[in-house]
Tab-separated table of N, CA and C and ligand atoms in Angstrom:
chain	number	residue	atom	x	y	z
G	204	UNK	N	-10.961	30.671	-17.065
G	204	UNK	CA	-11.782	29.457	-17.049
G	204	UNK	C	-10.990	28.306	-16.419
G	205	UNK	N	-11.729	27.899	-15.471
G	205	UNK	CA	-11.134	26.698	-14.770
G	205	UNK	C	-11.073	25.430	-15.814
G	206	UNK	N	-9.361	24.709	-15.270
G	206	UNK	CA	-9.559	23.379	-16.238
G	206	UNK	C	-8.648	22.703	-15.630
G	207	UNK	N	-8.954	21.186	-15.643
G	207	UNK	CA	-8.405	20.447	-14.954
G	207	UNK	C	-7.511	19.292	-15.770
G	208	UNK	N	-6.616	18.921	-15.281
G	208	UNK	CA	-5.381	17.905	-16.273
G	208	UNK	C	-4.687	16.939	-15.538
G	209	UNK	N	-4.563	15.979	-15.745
G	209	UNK	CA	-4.584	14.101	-15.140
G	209	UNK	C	-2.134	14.769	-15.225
G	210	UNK	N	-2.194	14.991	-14.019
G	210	UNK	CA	-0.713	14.791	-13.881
G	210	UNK	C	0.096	13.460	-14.284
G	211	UNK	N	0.577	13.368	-15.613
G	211	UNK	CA	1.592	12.873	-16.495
G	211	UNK	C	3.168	12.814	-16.290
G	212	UNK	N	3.638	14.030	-15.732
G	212	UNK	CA	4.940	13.947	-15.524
G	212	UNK	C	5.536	14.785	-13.823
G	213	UNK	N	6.570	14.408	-13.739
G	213	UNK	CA	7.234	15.159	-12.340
G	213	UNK	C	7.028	16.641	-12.493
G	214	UNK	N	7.767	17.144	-13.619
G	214	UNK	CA	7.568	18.061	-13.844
G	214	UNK	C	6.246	19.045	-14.176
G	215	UNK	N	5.134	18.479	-14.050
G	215	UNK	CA	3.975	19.033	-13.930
G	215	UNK	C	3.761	20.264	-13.502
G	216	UNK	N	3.613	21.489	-14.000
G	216	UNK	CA	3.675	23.052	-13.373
G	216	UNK	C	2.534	22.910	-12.541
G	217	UNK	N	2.889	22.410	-11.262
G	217	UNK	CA	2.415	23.021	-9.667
G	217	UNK	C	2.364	21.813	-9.470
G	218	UNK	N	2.948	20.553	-9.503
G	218	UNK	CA	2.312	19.883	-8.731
G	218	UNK	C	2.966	19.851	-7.705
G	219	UNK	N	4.298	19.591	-7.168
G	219	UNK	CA	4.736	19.589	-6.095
G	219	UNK	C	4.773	20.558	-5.373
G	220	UNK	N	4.429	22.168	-5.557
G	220	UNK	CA	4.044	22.715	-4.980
G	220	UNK	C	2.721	22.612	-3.820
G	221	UNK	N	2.033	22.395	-4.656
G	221	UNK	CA	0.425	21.997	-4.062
G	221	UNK	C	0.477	21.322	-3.303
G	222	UNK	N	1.078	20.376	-3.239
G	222	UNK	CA	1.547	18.788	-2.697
G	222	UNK	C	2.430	19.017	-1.576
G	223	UNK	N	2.841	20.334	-1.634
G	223	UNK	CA	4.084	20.684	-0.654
G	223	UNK	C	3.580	21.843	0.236
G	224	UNK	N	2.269	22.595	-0.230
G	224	UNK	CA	1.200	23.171	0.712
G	224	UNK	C	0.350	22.197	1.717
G	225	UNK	N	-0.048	21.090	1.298
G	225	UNK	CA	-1.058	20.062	1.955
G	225	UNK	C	-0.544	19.752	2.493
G	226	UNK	N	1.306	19.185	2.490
G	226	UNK	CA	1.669	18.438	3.303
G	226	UNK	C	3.195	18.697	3.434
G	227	UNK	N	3.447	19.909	4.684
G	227	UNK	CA	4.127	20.604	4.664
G	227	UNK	C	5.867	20.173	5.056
G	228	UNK	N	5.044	18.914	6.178
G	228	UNK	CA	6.055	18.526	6.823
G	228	UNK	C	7.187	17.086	5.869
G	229	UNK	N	6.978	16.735	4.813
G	229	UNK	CA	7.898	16.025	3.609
G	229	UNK	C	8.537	17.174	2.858
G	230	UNK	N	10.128	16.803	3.017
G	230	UNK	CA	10.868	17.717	2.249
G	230	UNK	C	10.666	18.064	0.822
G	231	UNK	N	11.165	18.920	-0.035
G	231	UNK	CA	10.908	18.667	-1.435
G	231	UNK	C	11.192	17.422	-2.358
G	232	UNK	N	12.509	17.182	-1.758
G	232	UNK	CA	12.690	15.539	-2.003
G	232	UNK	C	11.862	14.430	-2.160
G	233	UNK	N	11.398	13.915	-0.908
G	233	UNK	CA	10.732	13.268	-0.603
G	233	UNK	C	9.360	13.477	-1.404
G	234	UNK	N	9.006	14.594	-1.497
G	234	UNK	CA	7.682	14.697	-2.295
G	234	UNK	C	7.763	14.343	-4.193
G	235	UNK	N	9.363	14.423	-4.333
G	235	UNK	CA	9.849	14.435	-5.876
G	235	UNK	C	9.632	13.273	-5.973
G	236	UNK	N	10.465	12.087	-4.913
G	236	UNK	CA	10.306	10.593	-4.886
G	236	UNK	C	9.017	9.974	-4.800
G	237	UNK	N	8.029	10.479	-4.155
G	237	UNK	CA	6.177	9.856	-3.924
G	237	UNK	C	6.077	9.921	-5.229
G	238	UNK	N	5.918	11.798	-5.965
G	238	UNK	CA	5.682	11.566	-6.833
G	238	UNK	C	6.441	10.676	-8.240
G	239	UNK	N	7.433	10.315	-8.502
G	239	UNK	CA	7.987	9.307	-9.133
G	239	UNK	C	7.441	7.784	-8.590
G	240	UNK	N	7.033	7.450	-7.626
G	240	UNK	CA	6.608	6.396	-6.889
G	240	UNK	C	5.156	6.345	-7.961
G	241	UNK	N	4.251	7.213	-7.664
G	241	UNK	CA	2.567	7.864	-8.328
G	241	UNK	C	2.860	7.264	-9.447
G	242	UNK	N	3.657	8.066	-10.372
G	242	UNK	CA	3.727	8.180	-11.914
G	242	UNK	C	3.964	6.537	-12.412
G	243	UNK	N	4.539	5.527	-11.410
G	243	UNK	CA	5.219	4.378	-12.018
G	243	UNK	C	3.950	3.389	-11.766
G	244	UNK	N	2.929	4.219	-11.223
G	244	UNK	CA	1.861	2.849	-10.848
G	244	UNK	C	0.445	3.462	-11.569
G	245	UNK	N	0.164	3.727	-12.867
G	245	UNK	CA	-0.697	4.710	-13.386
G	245	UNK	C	-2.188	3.766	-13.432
G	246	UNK	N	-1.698	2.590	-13.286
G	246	UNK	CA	-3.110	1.823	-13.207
G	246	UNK	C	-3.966	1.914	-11.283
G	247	UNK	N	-3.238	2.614	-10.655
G	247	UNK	CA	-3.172	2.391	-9.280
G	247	UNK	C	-3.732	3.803	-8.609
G	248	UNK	N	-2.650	4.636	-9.099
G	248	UNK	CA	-2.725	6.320	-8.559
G	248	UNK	C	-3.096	7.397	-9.652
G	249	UNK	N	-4.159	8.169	-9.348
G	249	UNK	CA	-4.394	9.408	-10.434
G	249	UNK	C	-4.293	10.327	-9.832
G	250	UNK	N	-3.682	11.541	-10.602
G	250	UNK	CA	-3.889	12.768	-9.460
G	250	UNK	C	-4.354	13.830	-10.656
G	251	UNK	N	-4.697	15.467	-10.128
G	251	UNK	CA	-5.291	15.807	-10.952
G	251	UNK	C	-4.574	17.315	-10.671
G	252	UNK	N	-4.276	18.357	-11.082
G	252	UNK	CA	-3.996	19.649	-11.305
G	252	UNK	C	-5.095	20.335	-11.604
G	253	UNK	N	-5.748	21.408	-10.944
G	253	UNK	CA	-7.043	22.313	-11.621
G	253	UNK	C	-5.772	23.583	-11.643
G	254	UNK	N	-5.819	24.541	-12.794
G	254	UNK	CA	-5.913	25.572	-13.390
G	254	UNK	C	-6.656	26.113	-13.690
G	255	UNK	N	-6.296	27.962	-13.184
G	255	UNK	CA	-7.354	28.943	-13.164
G	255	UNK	C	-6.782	29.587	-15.066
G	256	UNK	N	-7.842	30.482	-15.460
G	256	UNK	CA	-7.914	31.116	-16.568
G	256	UNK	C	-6.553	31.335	-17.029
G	257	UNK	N	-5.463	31.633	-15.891
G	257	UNK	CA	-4.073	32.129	-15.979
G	257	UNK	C	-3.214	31.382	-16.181
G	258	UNK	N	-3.534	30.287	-16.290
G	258	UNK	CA	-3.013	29.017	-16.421
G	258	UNK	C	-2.154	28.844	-14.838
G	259	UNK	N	-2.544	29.102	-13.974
G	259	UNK	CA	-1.439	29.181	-12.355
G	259	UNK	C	-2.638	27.699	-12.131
G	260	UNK	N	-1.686	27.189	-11.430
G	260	UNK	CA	-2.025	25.786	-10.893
G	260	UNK	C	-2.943	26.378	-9.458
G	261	UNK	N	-4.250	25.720	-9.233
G	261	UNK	CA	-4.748	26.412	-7.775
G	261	UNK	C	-5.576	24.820	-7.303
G	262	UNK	N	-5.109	24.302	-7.442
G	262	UNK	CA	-6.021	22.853	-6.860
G	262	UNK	C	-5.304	21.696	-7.188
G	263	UNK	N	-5.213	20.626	-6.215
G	263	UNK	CA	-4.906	19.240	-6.735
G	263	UNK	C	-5.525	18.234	-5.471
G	264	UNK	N	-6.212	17.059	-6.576
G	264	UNK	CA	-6.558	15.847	-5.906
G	264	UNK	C	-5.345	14.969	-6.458
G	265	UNK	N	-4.915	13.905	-5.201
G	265	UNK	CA	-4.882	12.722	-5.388
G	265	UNK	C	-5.744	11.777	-5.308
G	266	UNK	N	-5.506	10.871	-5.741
G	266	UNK	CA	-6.434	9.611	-5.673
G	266	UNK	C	-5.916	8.199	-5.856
G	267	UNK	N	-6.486	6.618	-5.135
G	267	UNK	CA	-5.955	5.306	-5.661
G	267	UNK	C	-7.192	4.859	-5.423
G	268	UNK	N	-6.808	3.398	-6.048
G	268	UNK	CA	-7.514	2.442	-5.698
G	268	UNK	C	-7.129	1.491	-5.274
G	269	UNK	N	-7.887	1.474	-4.291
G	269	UNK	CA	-7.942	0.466	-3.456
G	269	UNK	C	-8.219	-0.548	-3.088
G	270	UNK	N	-7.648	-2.281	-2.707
G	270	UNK	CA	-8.207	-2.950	-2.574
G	270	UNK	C	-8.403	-3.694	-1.546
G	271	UNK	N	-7.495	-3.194	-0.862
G	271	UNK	CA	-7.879	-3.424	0.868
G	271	UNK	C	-8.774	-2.909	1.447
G	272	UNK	N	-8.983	-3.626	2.856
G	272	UNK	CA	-10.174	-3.027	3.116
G	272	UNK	C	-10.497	-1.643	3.890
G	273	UNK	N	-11.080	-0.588	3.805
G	273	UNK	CA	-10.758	0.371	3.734
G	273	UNK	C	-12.171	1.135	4.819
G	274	UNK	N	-11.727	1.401	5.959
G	274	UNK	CA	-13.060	2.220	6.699
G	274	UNK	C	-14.494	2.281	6.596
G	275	UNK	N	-15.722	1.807	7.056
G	275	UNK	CA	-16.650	2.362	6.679
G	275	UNK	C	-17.215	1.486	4.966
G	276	UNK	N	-16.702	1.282	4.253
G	276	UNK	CA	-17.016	1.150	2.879
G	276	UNK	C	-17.772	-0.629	2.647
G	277	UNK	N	-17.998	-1.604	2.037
G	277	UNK	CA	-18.773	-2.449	1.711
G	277	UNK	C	-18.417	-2.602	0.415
G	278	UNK	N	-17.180	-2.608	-0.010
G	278	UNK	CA	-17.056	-2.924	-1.538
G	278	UNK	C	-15.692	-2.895	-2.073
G	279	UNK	N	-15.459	-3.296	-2.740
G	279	UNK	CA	-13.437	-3.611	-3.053
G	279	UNK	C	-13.853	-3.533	-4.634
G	280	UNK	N	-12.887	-2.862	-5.394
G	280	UNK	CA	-12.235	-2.108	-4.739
G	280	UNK	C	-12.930	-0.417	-4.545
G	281	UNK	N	-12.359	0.167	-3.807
G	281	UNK	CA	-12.973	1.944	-3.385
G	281	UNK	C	-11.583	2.597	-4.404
G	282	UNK	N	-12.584	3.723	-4.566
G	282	UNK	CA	-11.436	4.955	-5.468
G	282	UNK	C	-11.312	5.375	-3.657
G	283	UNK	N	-9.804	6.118	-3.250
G	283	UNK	CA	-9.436	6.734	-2.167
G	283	UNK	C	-8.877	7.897	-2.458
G	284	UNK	N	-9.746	9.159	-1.514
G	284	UNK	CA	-9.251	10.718	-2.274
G	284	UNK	C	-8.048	10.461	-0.966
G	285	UNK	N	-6.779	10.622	-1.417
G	285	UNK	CA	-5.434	10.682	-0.299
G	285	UNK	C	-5.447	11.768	-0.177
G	286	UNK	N	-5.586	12.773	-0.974
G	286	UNK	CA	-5.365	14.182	-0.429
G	286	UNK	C	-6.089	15.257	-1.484
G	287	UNK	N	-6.146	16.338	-1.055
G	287	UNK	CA	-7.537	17.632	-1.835
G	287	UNK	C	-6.875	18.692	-1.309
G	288	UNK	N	-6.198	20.153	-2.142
G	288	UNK	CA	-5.699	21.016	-1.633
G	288	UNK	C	-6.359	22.409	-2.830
G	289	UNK	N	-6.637	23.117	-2.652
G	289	UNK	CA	-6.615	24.329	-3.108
G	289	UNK	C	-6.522	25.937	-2.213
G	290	UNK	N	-6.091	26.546	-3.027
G	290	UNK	CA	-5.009	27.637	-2.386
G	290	UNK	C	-6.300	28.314	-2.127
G	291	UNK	N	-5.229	28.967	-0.964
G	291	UNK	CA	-6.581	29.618	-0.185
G	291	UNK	C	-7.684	30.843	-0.569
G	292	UNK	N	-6.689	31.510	-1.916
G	292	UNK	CA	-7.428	32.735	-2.869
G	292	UNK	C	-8.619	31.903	-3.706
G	293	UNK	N	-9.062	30.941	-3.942
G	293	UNK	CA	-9.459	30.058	-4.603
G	293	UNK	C	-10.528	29.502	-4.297
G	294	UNK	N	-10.384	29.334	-2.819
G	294	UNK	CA	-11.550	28.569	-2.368
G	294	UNK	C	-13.263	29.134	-2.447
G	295	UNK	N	-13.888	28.493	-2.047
G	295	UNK	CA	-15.579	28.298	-2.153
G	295	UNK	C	-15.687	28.813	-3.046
G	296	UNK	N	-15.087	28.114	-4.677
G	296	UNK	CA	-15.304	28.783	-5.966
G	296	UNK	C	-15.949	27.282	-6.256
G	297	UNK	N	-15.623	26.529	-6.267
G	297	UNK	CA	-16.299	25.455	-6.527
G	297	UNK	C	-15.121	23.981	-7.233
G	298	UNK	N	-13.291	24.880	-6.527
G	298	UNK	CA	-12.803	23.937	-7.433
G	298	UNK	C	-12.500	22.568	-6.963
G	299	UNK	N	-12.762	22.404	-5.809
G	299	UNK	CA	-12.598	21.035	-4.450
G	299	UNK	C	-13.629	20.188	-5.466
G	300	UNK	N	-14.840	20.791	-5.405
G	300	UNK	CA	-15.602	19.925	-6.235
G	300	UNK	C	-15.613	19.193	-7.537
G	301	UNK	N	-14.812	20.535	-8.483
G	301	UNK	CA	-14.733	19.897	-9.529
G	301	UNK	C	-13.448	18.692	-9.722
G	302	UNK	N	-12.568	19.224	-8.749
G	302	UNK	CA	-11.862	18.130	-8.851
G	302	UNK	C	-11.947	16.566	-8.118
G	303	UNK	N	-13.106	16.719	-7.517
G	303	UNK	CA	-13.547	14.827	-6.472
G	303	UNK	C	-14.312	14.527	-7.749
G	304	UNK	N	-15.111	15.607	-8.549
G	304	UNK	CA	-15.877	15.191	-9.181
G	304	UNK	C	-15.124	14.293	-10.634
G	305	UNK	N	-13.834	14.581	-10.952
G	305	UNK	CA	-12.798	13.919	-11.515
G	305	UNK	C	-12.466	12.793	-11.385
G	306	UNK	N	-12.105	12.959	-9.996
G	306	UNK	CA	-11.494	11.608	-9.389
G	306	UNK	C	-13.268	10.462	-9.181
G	307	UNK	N	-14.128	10.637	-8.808
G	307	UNK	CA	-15.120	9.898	-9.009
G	307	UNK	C	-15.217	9.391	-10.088
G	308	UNK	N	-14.741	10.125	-11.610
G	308	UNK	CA	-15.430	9.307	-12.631
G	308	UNK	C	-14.606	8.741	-12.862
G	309	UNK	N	-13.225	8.713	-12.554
G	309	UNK	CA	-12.118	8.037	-12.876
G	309	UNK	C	-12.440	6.552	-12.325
G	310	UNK	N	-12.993	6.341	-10.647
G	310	UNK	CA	-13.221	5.360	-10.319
G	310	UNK	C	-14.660	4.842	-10.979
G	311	UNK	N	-15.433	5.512	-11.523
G	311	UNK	CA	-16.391	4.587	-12.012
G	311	UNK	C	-15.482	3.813	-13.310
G	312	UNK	N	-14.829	4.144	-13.717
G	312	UNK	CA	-13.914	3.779	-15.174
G	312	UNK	C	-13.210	2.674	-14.864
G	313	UNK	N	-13.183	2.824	-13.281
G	313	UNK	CA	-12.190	1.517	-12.785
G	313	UNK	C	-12.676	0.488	-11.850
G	314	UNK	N	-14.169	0.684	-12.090
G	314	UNK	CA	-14.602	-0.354	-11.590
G	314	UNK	C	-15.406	-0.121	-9.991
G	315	UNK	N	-15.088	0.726	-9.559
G	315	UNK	CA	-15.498	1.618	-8.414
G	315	UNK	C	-16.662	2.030	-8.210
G	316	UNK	N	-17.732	0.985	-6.970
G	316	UNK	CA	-18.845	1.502	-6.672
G	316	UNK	C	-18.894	2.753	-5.626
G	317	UNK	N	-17.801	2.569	-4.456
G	317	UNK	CA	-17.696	3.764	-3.618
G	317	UNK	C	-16.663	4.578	-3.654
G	318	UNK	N	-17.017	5.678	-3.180
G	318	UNK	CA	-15.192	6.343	-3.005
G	318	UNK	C	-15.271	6.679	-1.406
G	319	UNK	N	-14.118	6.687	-0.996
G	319	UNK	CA	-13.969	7.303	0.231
G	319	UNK	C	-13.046	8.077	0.353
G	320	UNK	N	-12.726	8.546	1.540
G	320	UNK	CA	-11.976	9.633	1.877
G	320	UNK	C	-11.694	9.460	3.500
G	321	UNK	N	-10.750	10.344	4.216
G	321	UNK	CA	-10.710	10.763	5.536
G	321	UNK	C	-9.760	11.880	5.378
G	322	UNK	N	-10.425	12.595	6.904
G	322	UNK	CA	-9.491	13.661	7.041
G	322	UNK	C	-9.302	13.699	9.043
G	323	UNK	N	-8.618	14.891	8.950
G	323	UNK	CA	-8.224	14.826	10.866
G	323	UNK	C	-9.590	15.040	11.369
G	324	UNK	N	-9.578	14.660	12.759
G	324	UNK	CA	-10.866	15.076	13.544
G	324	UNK	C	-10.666	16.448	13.392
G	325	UNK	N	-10.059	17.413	13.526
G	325	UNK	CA	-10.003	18.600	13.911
G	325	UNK	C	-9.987	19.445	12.677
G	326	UNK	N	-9.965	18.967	11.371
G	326	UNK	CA	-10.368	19.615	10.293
G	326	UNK	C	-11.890	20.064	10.073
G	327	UNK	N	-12.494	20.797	10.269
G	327	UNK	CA	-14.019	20.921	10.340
G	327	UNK	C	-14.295	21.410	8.594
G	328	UNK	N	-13.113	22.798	8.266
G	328	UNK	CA	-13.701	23.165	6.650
G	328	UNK	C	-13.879	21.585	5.789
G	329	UNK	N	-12.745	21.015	5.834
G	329	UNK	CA	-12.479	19.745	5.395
G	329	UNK	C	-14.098	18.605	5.357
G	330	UNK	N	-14.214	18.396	6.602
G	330	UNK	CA	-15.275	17.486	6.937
G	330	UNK	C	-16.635	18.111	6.205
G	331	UNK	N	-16.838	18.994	6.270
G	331	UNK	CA	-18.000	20.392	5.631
G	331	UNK	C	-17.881	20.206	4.336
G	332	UNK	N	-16.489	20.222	3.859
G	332	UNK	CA	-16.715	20.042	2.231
G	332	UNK	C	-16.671	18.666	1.748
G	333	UNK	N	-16.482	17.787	2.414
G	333	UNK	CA	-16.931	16.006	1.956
G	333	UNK	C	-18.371	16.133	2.128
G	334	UNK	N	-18.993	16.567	3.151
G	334	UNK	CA	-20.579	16.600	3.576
G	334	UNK	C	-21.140	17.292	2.378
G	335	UNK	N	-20.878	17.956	2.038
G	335	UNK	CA	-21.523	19.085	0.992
G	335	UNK	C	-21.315	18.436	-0.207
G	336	UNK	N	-19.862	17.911	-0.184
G	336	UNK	CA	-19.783	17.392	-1.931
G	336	UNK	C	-20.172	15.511	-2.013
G	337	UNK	N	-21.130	14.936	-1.448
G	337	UNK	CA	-22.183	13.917	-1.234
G	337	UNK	C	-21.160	13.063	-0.775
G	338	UNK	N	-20.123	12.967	0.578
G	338	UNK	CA	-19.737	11.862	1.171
G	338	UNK	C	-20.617	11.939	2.817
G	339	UNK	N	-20.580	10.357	3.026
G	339	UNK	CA	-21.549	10.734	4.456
G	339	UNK	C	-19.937	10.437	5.118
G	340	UNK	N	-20.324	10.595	6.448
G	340	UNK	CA	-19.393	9.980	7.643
G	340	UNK	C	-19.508	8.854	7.925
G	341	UNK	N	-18.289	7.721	8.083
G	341	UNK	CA	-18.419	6.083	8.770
G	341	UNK	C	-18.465	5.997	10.385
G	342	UNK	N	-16.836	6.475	10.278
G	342	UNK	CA	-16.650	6.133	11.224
G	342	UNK	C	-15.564	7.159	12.018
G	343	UNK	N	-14.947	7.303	13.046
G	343	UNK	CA	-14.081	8.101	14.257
G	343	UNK	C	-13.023	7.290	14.723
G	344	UNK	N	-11.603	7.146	14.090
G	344	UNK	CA	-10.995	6.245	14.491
G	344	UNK	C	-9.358	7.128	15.267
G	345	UNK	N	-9.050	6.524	16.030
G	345	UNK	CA	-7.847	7.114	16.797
G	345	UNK	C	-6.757	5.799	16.039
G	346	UNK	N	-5.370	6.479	15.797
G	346	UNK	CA	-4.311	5.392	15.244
G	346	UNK	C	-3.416	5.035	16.378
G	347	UNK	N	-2.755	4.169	16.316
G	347	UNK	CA	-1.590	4.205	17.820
G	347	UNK	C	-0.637	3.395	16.952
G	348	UNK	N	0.777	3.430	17.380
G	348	UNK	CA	1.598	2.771	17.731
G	348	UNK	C	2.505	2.269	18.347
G	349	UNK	N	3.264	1.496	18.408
G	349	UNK	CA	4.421	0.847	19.243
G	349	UNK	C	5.862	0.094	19.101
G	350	UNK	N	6.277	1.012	19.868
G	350	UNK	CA	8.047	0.659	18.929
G	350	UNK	C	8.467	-0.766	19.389
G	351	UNK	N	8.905	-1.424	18.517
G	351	UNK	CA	9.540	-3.028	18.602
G	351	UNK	C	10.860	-3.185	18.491
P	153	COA	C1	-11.119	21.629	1.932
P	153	COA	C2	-10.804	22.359	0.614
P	153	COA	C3	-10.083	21.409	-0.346
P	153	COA	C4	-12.124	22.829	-0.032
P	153	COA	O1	-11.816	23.386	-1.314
P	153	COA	P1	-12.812	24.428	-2.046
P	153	COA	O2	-12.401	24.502	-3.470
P	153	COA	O3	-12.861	25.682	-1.280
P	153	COA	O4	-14.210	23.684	-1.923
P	153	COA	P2	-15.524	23.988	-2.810
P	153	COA	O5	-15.507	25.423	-3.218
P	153	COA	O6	-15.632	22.990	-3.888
P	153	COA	O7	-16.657	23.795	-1.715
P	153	COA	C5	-17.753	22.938	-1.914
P	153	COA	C6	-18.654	23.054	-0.686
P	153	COA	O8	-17.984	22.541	0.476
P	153	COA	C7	-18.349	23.326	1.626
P	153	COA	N1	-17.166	24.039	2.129
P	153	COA	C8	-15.991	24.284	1.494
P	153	COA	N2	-15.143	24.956	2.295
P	153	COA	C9	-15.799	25.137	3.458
P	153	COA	C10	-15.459	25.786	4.673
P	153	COA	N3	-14.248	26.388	4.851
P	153	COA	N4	-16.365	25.811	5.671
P	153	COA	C11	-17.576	25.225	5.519
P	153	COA	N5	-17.961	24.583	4.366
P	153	COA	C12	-17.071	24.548	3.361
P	153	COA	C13	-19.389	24.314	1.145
P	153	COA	O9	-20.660	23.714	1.292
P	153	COA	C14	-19.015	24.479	-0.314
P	153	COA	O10	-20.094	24.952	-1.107
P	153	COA	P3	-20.433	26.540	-1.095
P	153	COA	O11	-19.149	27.289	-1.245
P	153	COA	O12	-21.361	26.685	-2.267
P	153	COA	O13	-21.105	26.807	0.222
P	153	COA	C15	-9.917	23.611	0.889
P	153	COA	O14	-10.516	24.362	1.937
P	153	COA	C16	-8.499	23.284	1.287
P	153	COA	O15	-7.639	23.134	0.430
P	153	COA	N6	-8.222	23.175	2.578
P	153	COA	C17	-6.853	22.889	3.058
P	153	COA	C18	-6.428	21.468	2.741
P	153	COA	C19	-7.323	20.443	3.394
P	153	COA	O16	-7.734	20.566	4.530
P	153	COA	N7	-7.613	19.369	2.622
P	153	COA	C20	-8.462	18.273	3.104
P	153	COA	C21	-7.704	17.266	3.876
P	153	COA	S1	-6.685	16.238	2.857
């Protein structure tokens, strides 16, 4: 039986794993330090761990809130999904969902009329499962920068 649990400590069984599947290219380090960064701002950042029957970690949302202004949206502040990962044995079980569906009520709790999200242009499963799990599309934005 799937169940999901509001990550409390570093040591959280899977989180930096998960965290270190989504986002391959931050060392383990670096992902130890975000998360110590997360944990120190609990009014700010939630993240979430889903566990299968086996208790093995197979899903994690992050999430903040936000009060800048943020893509597409009409309202301050937005809950922001930063990142959504579940392992690939796992998927189209329904646990992507249950876990936005987490992070949504968290932002209604915090005051949060919208949530948003983004992902790469070139993610299509990604874009498919915001569409499916009731986000529309804003907007198509390219980033740039320039060294000073
Ligand atoms: C995107 C991701 C989180 C979806 O997780 P998931 O648990 O499989 O999603 P769900 O089972 O809740 O899917 C809900 C709905 O989204 C849609 N969907 C999910 N994966 C899809 C895919 N690969 N292709 C098309 N639609 C998809 C479907 O409509 C699905 O409902 P259905 O299975 O009844 O048809 C998962 O594929 C993943 O971890 N991908 C790699 C990481 C990533 O790209 N994260 C997003 C960017 S931060």
């Amino acid at each position: 039986m799937l169940h999901i649990q509001i990550c409390q400590s570093n040591e959280q069984s899977g989180w930096l794993p998960l965290r270190h599947a989504l986002w391959p290219d931050a060392s383990q380090q670096e992902h130890q330090d975000e998360i110590d960064e997360l944990l120190r701002q609990p009014q700010r950042y939630i993240n979430f761990v889903a566990y299968d029957g086996q208790e093995q970690p197979i899903g994690l949302a992050e999430a903040s809130l936000r009060s800048d202004y943020v893509n597409g949206t009409d309202v301050s502040p937005v809950v922001f999904l930063e990142g959504i990962y579940v392992v690939p044995q796992h998927r189209r079980q329904g646990v992507a969902a249950q876990l936005i569906e987490q992070v949504a009520q968290w932002g209604r709790e915090h005051g949060c009329a919208q949530m948003a999200s983004d992902t790469d242009l070139a993610n299509l499963p990604s874009q498919q499962t915001h569409k499916a799990l009731g986000f529309e599309e804003t907007e198509r934005v390219v980033f740039f920068k320039r060294q000073l």
